[in-house]
PDB file of C-alpha atoms in Angstrom:
ATOM      1  CA  MET T 958     -18.753 -12.327   7.024  1.00  0.00           C
ATOM      2  CA  ASP T 959     -16.730 -13.690  10.582  1.00  0.00           C
ATOM      3  CA  ASP T 960     -13.836 -12.391  11.747  1.00  0.00           C
ATOM      4  CA  GLU T 961     -12.183 -16.217  10.716  1.00  0.00           C
ATOM      5  CA  LYS T 962     -13.580 -15.441   7.020  1.00  0.00           C
ATOM      6  CA  ARG T 963     -13.143 -11.607   7.458  1.00  0.00           C
ATOM      7  CA  ARG T 964      -9.271 -12.561   7.908  1.00  0.00           C
ATOM      8  CA  ASP T 965      -8.239 -15.222   5.578  1.00  0.00           C
ATOM      9  CA  GLU T 966      -9.880 -12.320   3.072  1.00  0.00           C
ATOM     10  CA  GLY T 967      -7.845 -10.007   4.655  1.00  0.00           C
ATOM     11  CA  MET T 968      -4.687 -12.122   4.327  1.00  0.00           C
ATOM     12  CA  THR T 969      -5.081 -12.895   0.399  1.00  0.00           C
ATOM     13  CA  GLN T 970      -5.184  -9.376  -0.445  1.00  0.00           C
ATOM     14  CA  ARG T 971      -2.879  -8.080   2.498  1.00  0.00           C
ATOM     15  CA  ARG T 972      -0.571 -10.792  -0.593  1.00  0.00           C
ATOM     16  CA  LYS T 973      -2.380 -10.054  -3.398  1.00  0.00           C
ATOM     17  CA  VAL T 974      -1.761  -5.628  -3.550  1.00  0.00           C
ATOM     18  CA  LEU T 975       1.593  -6.169  -1.333  1.00  0.00           C
ATOM     19  CA  GLY T 976       3.387  -9.390  -2.055  1.00  0.00           C
ATOM     20  CA  ASN T 977       4.016 -12.497  -0.369  1.00  0.00           C
ATOM     21  CA  GLU T 978       7.606 -12.330   1.117  1.00  0.00           C
ATOM     22  CA  TRP T 979       6.018  -8.159   2.641  1.00  0.00           C
ATOM     23  CA  VAL T 980       4.123 -10.462   4.616  1.00  0.00           C
ATOM     24  CA  ASP T 981       5.887 -12.875   4.745  1.00  0.00           C
ATOM     25  CA  LYS T 982       8.633 -10.500   7.168  1.00  0.00           C
ATOM     26  CA  SER T 983       5.606  -9.044   8.905  1.00  0.00           C
ATOM     27  CA  ILE T 984       4.396 -12.692  10.084  1.00  0.00           C
ATOM     28  CA  ALA T 985       7.256 -13.012  10.905  1.00  0.00           C
ATOM     29  CA  ASN T 986       8.242 -10.086  12.975  1.00  0.00           C
ATOM     30  CA  ARG T 987       4.857 -10.529  14.996  1.00  0.00           C
ATOM     31  CA  ASN T 988       4.860 -10.294  19.049  1.00  0.00           C
ATOM     32  CA  ALA T 989       2.892  -9.775  21.848  1.00  0.00           C
ATOM     33  CA  PHE T 990       2.635  -5.824  21.061  1.00  0.00           C
ATOM     34  CA  ASN T 991       1.443  -5.846  17.319  1.00  0.00           C
ATOM     35  CA  THR T 992      -0.070  -8.779  17.041  1.00  0.00           C
ATOM     36  CA  ASP T 993      -3.080  -7.304  17.942  1.00  0.00           C
ATOM     37  CA  PHE T 994      -2.949  -4.341  15.957  1.00  0.00           C
ATOM     38  CA  GLN T 995      -1.633  -7.100  13.004  1.00  0.00           C
ATOM     39  CA  ASP T 996      -4.946  -8.985  12.702  1.00  0.00           C
ATOM     40  CA  LEU T 997      -7.007  -5.411  12.852  1.00  0.00           C
ATOM     41  CA  ILE T 998      -5.733  -4.283  10.016  1.00  0.00           C
ATOM     42  CA  THR T 999      -5.762  -7.771   8.430  1.00  0.00           C
ATOM     43  CA  ARG T1000      -9.326  -8.007   9.066  1.00  0.00           C
ATOM     44  CA  TYR T1001     -10.960  -4.646   7.946  1.00  0.00           C
ATOM     45  CA  ALA T1002      -8.304  -2.329   6.553  1.00  0.00           C
ATOM     46  CA  TRP T1003      -7.621  -5.371   4.144  1.00  0.00           C
ATOM     47  CA  GLY T1004     -10.685  -8.056   4.745  1.00  0.00           C
ATOM     48  CA  ASP T1005     -13.698  -5.264   4.784  1.00  0.00           C
ATOM     49  CA  ILE T1006     -11.948  -1.888   2.298  1.00  0.00           C
ATOM     50  CA  TRP T1007     -10.048  -3.849  -0.572  1.00  0.00           C
ATOM     51  CA  THR T1008     -13.129  -6.926  -0.889  1.00  0.00           C
ATOM     52  CA  ARG T1009     -15.608  -4.377  -1.406  1.00  0.00           C
ATOM     53  CA  PRO T1010     -16.357  -4.490  -5.224  1.00  0.00           C
ATOM     54  CA  HIS T1011     -17.083  -0.745  -5.909  1.00  0.00           C
ATOM     55  CA  PHE T1012     -13.162  -0.185  -7.059  1.00  0.00           C
ATOM     56  CA  ASP T1013     -10.243  -2.231  -8.553  1.00  0.00           C
ATOM     57  CA  HIS T1014      -7.290  -2.975  -6.407  1.00  0.00           C
ATOM     58  CA  ARG T1015      -5.293  -0.312  -9.429  1.00  0.00           C
ATOM     59  CA  THR T1016      -8.354   2.348  -8.367  1.00  0.00           C
ATOM     60  CA  ARG T1017      -7.513   1.351  -4.382  1.00  0.00           C
ATOM     61  CA  ARG T1018      -3.522   1.743  -4.980  1.00  0.00           C
ATOM     62  CA  VAL T1019      -3.757   5.710  -6.625  1.00  0.00           C
ATOM     63  CA  LEU T1020      -6.010   6.493  -3.815  1.00  0.00           C
ATOM     64  CA  VAL T1021      -4.035   5.235  -1.138  1.00  0.00           C
ATOM     65  CA  ILE T1022      -0.998   6.162  -2.374  1.00  0.00           C
ATOM     66  CA  GLY T1023      -2.380   9.257  -3.407  1.00  0.00           C
ATOM     67  CA  THR T1024      -3.544   9.969   0.648  1.00  0.00           C
ATOM     68  CA  MET T1025       0.135   8.401   1.966  1.00  0.00           C
ATOM     69  CA  VAL T1026       1.384  12.293   0.264  1.00  0.00           C
ATOM     70  CA  ALA T1027      -1.742  14.344   1.571  1.00  0.00           C
ATOM     71  CA  LEU T1028      -0.661  12.991   4.576  1.00  0.00           C
ATOM     72  CA  GLY T1029       2.712  12.902   4.868  1.00  0.00           C
ATOM     73  CA  GLN T1030       2.707   8.973   5.835  1.00  0.00           C
ATOM     74  CA  TRP T1031       6.401   8.224   3.900  1.00  0.00           C
ATOM     75  CA  ASP T1032       7.184   4.276   5.749  1.00  0.00           C
ATOM     76  CA  GLU T1033       3.692   3.227   4.054  1.00  0.00           C
ATOM     77  CA  PHE T1034       3.860   5.015   1.059  1.00  0.00           C
ATOM     78  CA  ARG T1035       7.247   3.799   0.285  1.00  0.00           C
ATOM     79  CA  LEU T1036       5.000   0.716   1.072  1.00  0.00           C
ATOM     80  CA  HIS T1037       2.354   1.202  -1.332  1.00  0.00           C
ATOM     81  CA  VAL T1038       3.857   2.166  -3.382  1.00  0.00           C
ATOM     82  CA  ARG T1039       7.529  -0.606  -3.987  1.00  0.00           C
ATOM     83  CA  ALA T1040       3.862  -2.599  -4.137  1.00  0.00           C
ATOM     84  CA  ALA T1041       2.425  -1.040  -6.521  1.00  0.00           C
ATOM     85  CA  LEU T1042       5.634  -1.346  -8.920  1.00  0.00           C
ATOM     86  CA  THR T1043       6.481  -5.159  -8.363  1.00  0.00           C
ATOM     87  CA  GLU T1044       2.185  -6.802  -7.229  1.00  0.00           C
ATOM     88  CA  GLY T1045       0.371  -4.526  -9.129  1.00  0.00           C
ATOM     89  CA  GLY T1046       1.509  -3.347 -12.834  1.00  0.00           C
ATOM     90  CA  PHE T1047       2.899  -0.322 -12.067  1.00  0.00           C
ATOM     91  CA  SER T1048       4.953   1.588 -13.622  1.00  0.00           C
ATOM     92  CA  PRO T1049       7.482   4.976 -12.286  1.00  0.00           C
ATOM     93  CA  ASP T1050       4.720   6.458 -15.370  1.00  0.00           C
ATOM     94  CA  ASP T1051       2.134   6.281 -12.988  1.00  0.00           C
ATOM     95  CA  ILE T1052       3.647   6.698 -10.121  1.00  0.00           C
ATOM     96  CA  LYS T1053       4.779  10.067 -11.439  1.00  0.00           C
ATOM     97  CA  GLU T1054       1.030  11.109 -12.535  1.00  0.00           C
ATOM     98  CA  ILE T1055       0.294  10.429  -8.998  1.00  0.00           C
ATOM     99  CA  LEU T1056       2.424  13.098  -7.308  1.00  0.00           C
ATOM    100  CA  LEU T1057       2.116  15.247 -10.270  1.00  0.00           C
ATOM    101  CA  GLN T1058      -1.731  15.297  -9.426  1.00  0.00           C
ATOM    102  CA  GLN T1059      -1.078  15.063  -5.603  1.00  0.00           C
ATOM    103  CA  ALA T1060       1.575  18.042  -5.903  1.00  0.00           C
ATOM    104  CA  ILE T1061      -1.426  20.493  -7.034  1.00  0.00           C
ATOM    105  CA  TYR T1062      -4.065  18.842  -4.570  1.00  0.00           C
ATOM    106  CA  CYS T1063      -1.499  18.358  -1.555  1.00  0.00           C
ATOM    107  CA  GLY T1064       0.961  20.784  -2.353  1.00  0.00           C
ATOM    108  CA  VAL T1065       4.707  21.528  -3.992  1.00  0.00           C
ATOM    109  CA  PRO T1066       6.398  20.408  -0.388  1.00  0.00           C
ATOM    110  CA  ALA T1067       4.577  17.758   0.003  1.00  0.00           C
ATOM    111  CA  ALA T1068       5.279  16.454  -3.145  1.00  0.00           C
ATOM    112  CA  ASN T1069       8.788  17.098  -3.300  1.00  0.00           C
ATOM    113  CA  HIS T1070       9.611  14.882  -0.360  1.00  0.00           C
ATOM    114  CA  ALA T1071       7.305  12.089  -2.512  1.00  0.00           C
ATOM    115  CA  VAL T1072       9.313  11.721  -5.994  1.00  0.00           C
ATOM    116  CA  LYS T1073      12.408  11.547  -3.725  1.00  0.00           C
ATOM    117  CA  GLU T1074      11.127   8.551  -1.937  1.00  0.00           C
ATOM    118  CA  ALA T1075       9.993   7.295  -5.082  1.00  0.00           C
ATOM    119  CA  SER T1076      12.727   8.309  -6.971  1.00  0.00           C
ATOM    120  CA  ALA T1077      14.865   6.086  -4.378  1.00  0.00           C
ATOM    121  CA  ILE T1078      12.087   2.973  -5.496  1.00  0.00           C
ATOM    122  CA  VAL T1079      11.870   2.960  -9.043  1.00  0.00           C
ATOM    123  CA  ALA T1080      15.348   3.306  -9.119  1.00  0.00           C
ATOM    124  CA  GLU T1081      16.375   0.485  -6.405  1.00  0.00           C
ATOM    125  CA  LEU T1082      14.221  -1.630  -8.356  1.00  0.00           C
ATOM    126  CA  GLY T1083      16.153  -0.209 -11.767  1.00  0.00           C
ATOM    127  CA  LEU T1084      12.862   1.314 -12.895  1.00  0.00           C
ATOM    128  CA  LEU T1085      14.920   4.507 -13.327  1.00  0.00           C
ATOM    129  CA  LYS T1086      15.127   5.449 -16.490  1.00  0.00           C
ATOM    130  CA  ARG T1087      17.150   8.777 -18.175  1.00  0.00           C
TER     131      ARG T1087
END
């Protein structure tokens, strides 16, 4: 796949996973400093990895959310939890199960923070049950 096709495929995947609103906002915030990085992740993360046929999007979302917990990358964690809930067909219970799994493998402190972050998103989206 050439760079142009990779970029186009990447943008399609990026929109499918994160939603048009997020991607449009990201594009609107491009500048001379971050444009090359945005192009890099569009071509490679989204164009090369998210288009591979082995794992479906649901599996990739679970992997990304779990990895962000393990790495403590809370901005990306929030982005992908929100996208999973709004674009990916995930329920709050799906997110909860990922975090319970990660509590064992990543540690309770990381999962505790992830639960706090995810709970805020679930509540913001009006999906929090009492």
